[in-house]
Amino acid sequence: QKAAGAMLRIDELLRSEPGVKAPPSPAQLPAPRGEIRFEHVRFAYPSRPEAVVLDDFSLHVKPGETVALVGPSGAGKSSVFRLLLRYYDFTEGRIELDGVDIRACDPGAVRTRLSLVAQDAALFSGSAADNIRFGREGATDEEVRAAAAKAQALGFIDALPQGFDTPLGERAKSLSGGQKQRLSIARALVRDAPVLLLDEATSALDAENERLVQAALGEAMRDHTTLVIAHRLATVLKADRIVVMEAGRVVDVGTHDELVARGGLYQRLASLQFET
Ligand code: ATP
């Protein structure tokens, strides 16, 4: 009875149709540069059409640039990621990736150019190698190792009883918070996508893990166009530009020093929110 019930659910999942579909003849993306452009985007979640989450949102991120998104809870920072990832369709405006309107492309093709490090990435009970390779199935052992090295994860993985082949337990429960974060950064890096979307974890880490995670993020940002939802001072200081969001709009743009000097929302956020 239980198995039959579970099978029904699996069948339902296999039959489900994605809400965001590819157009009949999708546009091709050019060679990847990692350029992102939001133009006057307006968006409300389908479940709450009256609540506008992004309102006239515009942002241009140049290839290789690191842009930090900061703003109070509910400002719409995660929604920016979700639209770029094509999890939802938006009603007005335009989003371009490498100069092409993402609505004209196959959502799958758009996603191969993006690499997401979520706040709490889902890690699995497989080995360290399995967990990293989840980022890109075809990655070779060398590529998995190189990604782990960049993510400052090589030290602790090599120290595990069977190295990369060590089973990590359900949800990788045998690892510490900082190790899990570095493993999810390695998973994102193995994808070799030009754009990195980072939702920085808010969980507090000890000083050594914090240093290693920051080093991993620094490495990751170096070779990618990076959009980061930042919660730490060390991260905003690495950004080329900081975009301050409030109620779905961009209210200010600048470097940390410029924004602090101007006072206003950023200065208040910086003094209240950033963990140092
Ligand atoms: P936080 O820092 O708390 O994560 P955020 O700036 O990332 O906040 P979003 O998650 O983008 O904010 O949310 C913006 C607004 O959209 C909020 O008012 C939120 O309640 C609403 N929202 C988010 N997800 C959904 C959803 N799936 N359906 C309906 N409304 C949503």
XYZ file of N, CA and C in Angstrom, residues 84-238:
465
model
N 16.301 35.450 -12.937
C 17.424 35.144 -13.824
C 17.486 33.635 -14.092
N 17.197 32.847 -13.075
C 17.217 31.384 -13.211
C 15.982 30.849 -13.933
N 15.080 31.741 -14.293
C 13.842 31.372 -14.989
C 12.943 30.465 -14.152
N 12.909 30.676 -12.846
C 11.968 29.919 -12.030
C 10.561 30.495 -12.195
N 10.507 31.784 -12.553
C 9.217 32.460 -12.742
C 9.293 33.348 -13.976
N 8.140 33.611 -14.552
C 8.075 34.607 -15.622
C 7.720 35.954 -15.021
N 8.232 37.010 -15.630
C 7.922 38.350 -15.124
C 6.985 39.027 -16.110
N 6.327 40.069 -15.655
C 5.271 40.657 -16.470
C 5.764 41.784 -17.370
N 6.664 42.598 -16.848
C 7.120 43.743 -17.651
C 8.623 43.845 -17.596
N 9.193 44.431 -18.654
C 10.628 44.652 -18.696
C 11.339 43.522 -19.414
N 12.664 43.496 -19.249
C 13.462 42.572 -20.033
C 14.692 42.154 -19.227
N 15.057 40.888 -19.333
C 16.314 40.437 -18.729
C 17.155 39.811 -19.838
N 18.398 40.284 -19.951
C 19.283 39.741 -20.984
C 20.458 39.017 -20.345
N 20.831 37.913 -20.984
C 22.058 37.222 -20.624
C 22.916 37.212 -21.880
N 24.116 37.741 -21.772
C 25.005 37.856 -22.929
C 24.296 38.479 -24.134
N 23.482 39.479 -23.856
C 22.851 40.256 -24.920
C 21.559 39.670 -25.479
N 21.134 38.500 -24.979
C 19.924 37.865 -25.525
C 18.809 37.865 -24.465
N 17.607 38.175 -24.881
C 16.439 38.157 -23.998
C 16.240 36.727 -23.482
N 16.298 36.536 -22.159
C 16.235 35.156 -21.648
C 14.883 34.500 -21.896
N 13.844 35.312 -22.121
C 12.538 34.708 -22.405
C 12.484 34.088 -23.796
N 13.433 34.494 -24.652
C 13.469 33.927 -26.005
C 14.258 32.617 -26.031
N 14.917 32.285 -24.905
C 15.805 31.106 -24.880
C 15.142 29.934 -24.176
N 15.740 28.772 -24.378
C 15.345 27.595 -23.602
C 15.826 27.825 -22.160
N 14.927 27.699 -21.164
C 15.372 27.917 -19.777
C 16.569 27.032 -19.399
N 16.622 25.837 -19.949
C 17.751 24.937 -19.668
C 19.068 25.532 -20.141
N 19.044 26.159 -21.323
C 20.261 26.756 -21.882
C 20.716 27.932 -21.022
N 19.746 28.702 -20.516
C 20.083 29.835 -19.648
C 20.741 29.310 -18.365
N 20.160 28.252 -17.812
C 20.658 27.736 -16.520
C 22.054 27.144 -16.625
N 22.427 26.611 -17.802
C 23.784 26.060 -17.904
C 24.836 27.161 -17.774
N 24.440 28.427 -17.975
C 25.414 29.525 -17.849
C 25.448 30.106 -16.448
N 24.602 29.585 -15.573
C 24.504 30.125 -14.220
C 24.874 29.043 -13.213
N 25.490 29.479 -12.152
C 25.866 28.552 -11.107
C 25.406 29.146 -9.791
N 24.596 28.402 -9.052
C 23.977 28.957 -7.848
C 24.571 28.328 -6.589
N 24.990 29.176 -5.661
C 25.322 28.683 -4.320
C 24.207 29.186 -3.410
N 23.316 28.282 -3.012
C 22.175 28.681 -2.191
C 22.598 28.761 -0.725
N 21.767 29.421 0.083
C 22.094 29.575 1.509
C 22.352 28.243 2.187
N 21.410 27.328 1.997
C 21.677 25.991 2.528
C 21.480 24.996 1.402
N 22.575 24.762 0.685
C 22.527 23.866 -0.466
C 22.189 22.463 0.011
N 21.398 21.753 -0.805
C 21.026 20.388 -0.453
C 22.213 19.469 -0.723
N 22.821 18.986 0.334
C 23.882 17.999 0.170
C 23.270 16.622 0.420
N 23.904 15.607 -0.177
C 23.298 14.284 -0.139
C 24.161 13.289 0.617
N 23.600 12.080 0.783
C 24.297 11.070 1.567
C 25.429 10.386 0.795
N 25.616 10.716 -0.472
C 26.701 10.106 -1.247
C 28.067 10.549 -0.742
N 29.076 10.319 -1.571
C 30.437 10.691 -1.188
C 30.668 12.180 -1.460
N 31.831 12.676 -1.031
C 32.204 14.062 -1.323
C 32.245 14.274 -2.837
N 32.837 13.304 -3.550
C 32.925 13.425 -5.015
C 31.530 13.473 -5.643
N 30.631 12.597 -5.184
C 29.249 12.591 -5.725
C 28.608 13.955 -5.523
N 28.811 14.507 -4.330
C 28.175 15.778 -4.014
C 28.702 16.919 -4.886
N 29.988 16.902 -5.171
C 30.537 17.955 -6.039
C 30.071 17.720 -7.477
N 30.121 16.453 -7.904
C 29.764 16.134 -9.298
C 28.288 16.390 -9.599
N 27.487 16.554 -8.572
C 26.084 16.911 -8.779
C 25.985 18.237 -9.541
N 27.022 19.061 -9.434
C 27.069 20.324 -10.185
C 27.169 20.090 -11.691
N 27.920 19.060 -12.071
C 28.049 18.713 -13.494
C 28.404 17.238 -13.587
N 27.436 16.471 -14.104
C 27.578 15.017 -14.084
C 28.836 14.497 -14.776
N 29.213 15.141 -15.873
C 30.325 14.617 -16.661
C 31.699 15.024 -16.141
N 31.767 15.724 -15.012
C 33.069 16.227 -14.545
C 34.023 15.071 -14.232
N 35.285 15.197 -14.661
C 36.281 14.153 -14.402
C 36.764 14.255 -12.950
N 37.487 13.240 -12.499
C 38.030 13.259 -11.136
C 38.937 14.473 -10.935
N 39.710 14.793 -11.966
C 40.632 15.940 -11.856
C 39.847 17.234 -11.701
N 38.755 17.356 -12.467
C 37.950 18.577 -12.388
C 37.289 18.714 -11.015
N 36.835 17.572 -10.478
C 36.217 17.579 -9.150
C 37.251 18.021 -8.117
N 38.449 17.504 -8.250
C 39.531 17.851 -7.320
C 39.914 19.328 -7.439
N 39.980 19.813 -8.666
C 40.358 21.213 -8.884
C 39.303 22.147 -8.283
N 38.025 21.778 -8.434
C 36.957 22.609 -7.865
C 37.054 22.613 -6.348
N 37.352 21.442 -5.766
C 37.481 21.351 -4.308
C 38.653 22.205 -3.834
N 39.738 22.206 -4.613
C 40.915 22.984 -4.219
C 40.575 24.475 -4.203
N 39.901 24.945 -5.254
C 39.517 26.360 -5.322
C 38.594 26.733 -4.178
N 37.731 25.802 -3.809
C 36.747 26.069 -2.754
C 37.327 25.829 -1.362
N 38.631 25.660 -1.271
C 39.314 25.450 0.023
C 38.769 24.221 0.739
N 38.359 23.217 -0.055
C 37.760 22.030 0.547
C 38.691 20.814 0.459
N 39.817 20.988 -0.230
C 40.704 19.842 -0.469
C 41.266 19.292 0.838
N 41.651 20.180 1.730
C 42.277 19.776 2.993
C 41.391 18.829 3.785
N 40.142 19.245 4.005
C 39.306 18.392 4.849
C 38.829 17.142 4.118
N 38.671 17.226 2.798
C 38.217 16.027 2.068
C 39.336 14.983 2.051
N 40.560 15.418 1.775
C 41.679 14.473 1.759
C 41.889 13.833 3.131
N 41.491 14.555 4.186
C 41.674 14.018 5.545
C 40.567 13.040 5.952
N 39.511 12.914 5.143
C 38.440 11.957 5.460
C 38.983 10.535 5.257
N 38.414 9.536 5.936
C 38.980 8.178 5.879
C 39.204 7.655 4.457
N 38.223 7.857 3.562
C 38.421 7.397 2.174
C 38.481 8.575 1.207
N 38.951 9.714 1.677
C 39.096 10.892 0.816
C 37.802 11.240 0.110
N 37.906 11.463 -1.196
C 36.742 11.879 -1.986
C 35.632 10.824 -2.023
N 35.979 9.566 -1.700
C 34.970 8.503 -1.768
C 34.275 8.254 -0.435
N 34.569 9.053 0.558
C 33.967 8.847 1.882
C 32.483 9.199 1.868
N 31.601 8.261 2.286
C 30.180 8.632 2.377
C 29.994 9.680 3.471
N 29.159 10.688 3.180
C 29.061 11.825 4.100
C 27.876 11.728 5.055
N 27.060 10.690 4.890
C 25.888 10.563 5.761
C 24.757 11.424 5.245
N 23.559 11.125 5.733
C 22.368 11.829 5.275
C 22.563 13.342 5.357
N 22.285 14.050 4.287
C 22.484 15.511 4.200
C 23.889 15.934 4.616
N 24.835 15.060 4.357
C 26.244 15.336 4.686
C 26.402 15.737 6.151
N 25.677 15.006 7.037
C 25.630 15.429 8.447
C 26.959 15.250 9.168
N 27.876 14.495 8.542
C 29.162 14.313 9.218
C 30.076 15.532 9.068
N 29.653 16.529 8.255
C 30.507 17.702 8.041
C 30.067 18.878 8.914
N 31.004 19.781 9.187
C 30.665 21.005 9.929
C 30.002 22.004 8.984
N 29.411 23.052 9.544
C 28.736 24.064 8.727
C 29.660 24.674 7.680
N 30.865 25.025 8.098
C 31.822 25.647 7.168
C 32.248 24.681 6.073
N 32.412 23.398 6.447
C 32.793 22.403 5.434
C 31.673 22.214 4.419
N 30.430 22.220 4.902
C 29.288 22.093 3.976
C 29.260 23.273 3.016
N 29.518 24.459 3.536
C 29.509 25.644 2.663
C 30.584 25.534 1.594
N 31.761 25.078 1.994
C 32.844 24.961 1.003
C 32.536 23.872 -0.023
N 31.883 22.795 0.437
C 31.497 21.740 -0.495
C 30.466 22.273 -1.505
N 29.541 23.099 -1.042
C 28.556 23.615 -2.013
C 29.196 24.640 -2.947
N 30.229 25.344 -2.487
C 30.945 26.247 -3.401
C 31.692 25.408 -4.454
N 32.291 24.294 -4.018
C 32.980 23.399 -4.972
C 31.989 22.869 -6.004
N 30.790 22.530 -5.553
C 29.755 22.031 -6.467
C 29.406 23.095 -7.509
N 29.349 24.339 -7.088
C 29.028 25.415 -8.031
C 30.191 25.657 -8.994
N 31.420 25.541 -8.485
C 32.581 25.845 -9.334
C 32.814 24.776 -10.398
N 32.452 23.522 -10.100
C 32.706 22.449 -11.063
C 31.831 22.630 -12.308
N 30.772 23.421 -12.186
C 29.888 23.651 -13.340
C 30.578 24.430 -14.444
N 31.561 25.245 -14.050
C 32.289 26.027 -15.034
C 31.357 26.935 -15.832
N 30.401 27.535 -15.141
C 29.468 28.470 -15.771
C 30.033 29.885 -15.612
N 29.771 30.772 -16.569
C 30.368 32.111 -16.488
C 29.791 33.003 -15.393
N 28.562 32.715 -14.961
C 27.915 33.580 -13.968
C 27.695 32.810 -12.669
N 28.107 33.432 -11.583
C 27.935 32.818 -10.270
C 26.899 33.613 -9.487
N 25.898 32.918 -8.972
C 24.886 33.559 -8.123
C 25.079 33.023 -6.713
N 25.446 33.922 -5.825
C 25.801 33.495 -4.467
C 24.817 34.046 -3.471
N 24.164 33.185 -2.738
C 23.334 33.662 -1.638
C 24.108 33.316 -0.378
N 24.788 34.302 0.138
C 25.720 34.042 1.224
C 24.993 33.514 2.460
N 25.546 32.461 3.059
C 24.922 31.867 4.240
C 25.026 32.836 5.417
N 23.990 32.835 6.247
C 24.002 33.748 7.396
C 24.538 33.068 8.654
N 24.648 31.734 8.595
C 25.055 31.016 9.808
C 26.451 31.439 10.261
N 26.602 31.606 11.548
C 27.886 32.037 12.096
C 28.880 30.873 12.049
N 30.107 31.194 11.693
C 31.149 30.168 11.634
C 32.273 30.572 12.585
N 33.076 29.589 12.967
C 34.234 29.955 13.782
C 35.256 30.673 12.886
N 36.219 31.326 13.510
C 37.124 32.218 12.775
C 37.852 31.498 11.638
N 38.316 30.286 11.882
C 39.090 29.562 10.874
C 38.205 29.194 9.678
N 37.003 28.687 9.961
C 36.088 28.357 8.873
C 35.656 29.597 8.117
N 35.458 30.690 8.820
C 35.074 31.951 8.188
C 36.166 32.388 7.204
N 37.406 32.269 7.641
C 38.534 32.659 6.789
C 38.564 31.783 5.532
N 38.348 30.471 5.711
C 38.399 29.552 4.572
C 37.232 29.797 3.611
N 36.038 30.040 4.162
C 34.879 30.298 3.303
C 35.103 31.603 2.527
N 35.607 32.630 3.190
C 35.870 33.896 2.501
C 36.919 33.703 1.394
N 37.935 32.887 1.673
C 38.961 32.620 0.652
C 38.326 31.890 -0.528
N 37.430 30.941 -0.237
C 36.749 30.184 -1.299
C 35.892 31.123 -2.142
N 35.192 32.041 -1.489
C 34.342 32.986 -2.227
C 35.197 33.901 -3.082
N 36.333 34.333 -2.524
C 37.255 35.203 -3.275
C 37.720 34.524 -4.556
N 38.113 33.242 -4.449
C 38.544 32.461 -5.620
C 37.411 32.363 -6.627
N 36.210 32.075 -6.106
C 35.049 31.854 -6.974
C 34.713 33.130 -7.746
N 34.783 34.271 -7.069
C 34.412 35.535 -7.712
C 35.408 35.940 -8.789
N 36.658 35.502 -8.615
C 37.709 35.995 -9.486
C 37.479 35.677 -10.963
N 37.038 34.457 -11.242
C 36.907 34.060 -12.650
C 35.480 34.155 -13.158
N 34.584 34.759 -12.393
C 33.183 34.759 -12.801
C 32.582 36.148 -12.706
N 31.518 36.343 -13.479
C 30.626 37.457 -13.195
C 29.842 37.005 -11.970
N 29.825 37.819 -10.924
C 29.200 37.348 -9.684
C 28.146 38.313 -9.183
N 26.983 37.755 -8.887
C 25.940 38.505 -8.180
C 25.837 37.855 -6.816
N 26.042 38.623 -5.768
C 26.039 38.012 -4.440
C 25.067 38.738 -3.520
N 24.195 37.969 -2.859
C 23.350 38.517 -1.801
C 24.214 38.462 -0.550
N 24.671 39.650 -0.139
C 25.745 39.695 0.856
C 25.212 39.921 2.258
N 25.768 39.187 3.198
C 25.418 39.371 4.612
C 26.629 39.708 5.460
N 27.799 39.742 4.816
C 29.005 39.985 5.600
C 29.798 41.152 5.034
N 30.407 41.882 5.950
C 31.205 43.035 5.552
C 32.346 42.608 4.629
N 33.000 41.496 4.970
C 34.126 41.023 4.158
C 33.685 40.807 2.713
N 32.456 40.401 2.502
C 31.963 40.119 1.147
C 31.662 41.414 0.391
N 31.003 42.369 1.039
C 30.712 43.621 0.313
C 32.007 44.360 -0.021
N 33.022 44.200 0.829
C 34.286 44.877 0.549
C 34.956 44.305 -0.697
N 34.650 43.040 -1.026
C 35.229 42.414 -2.232
C 34.499 42.865 -3.496
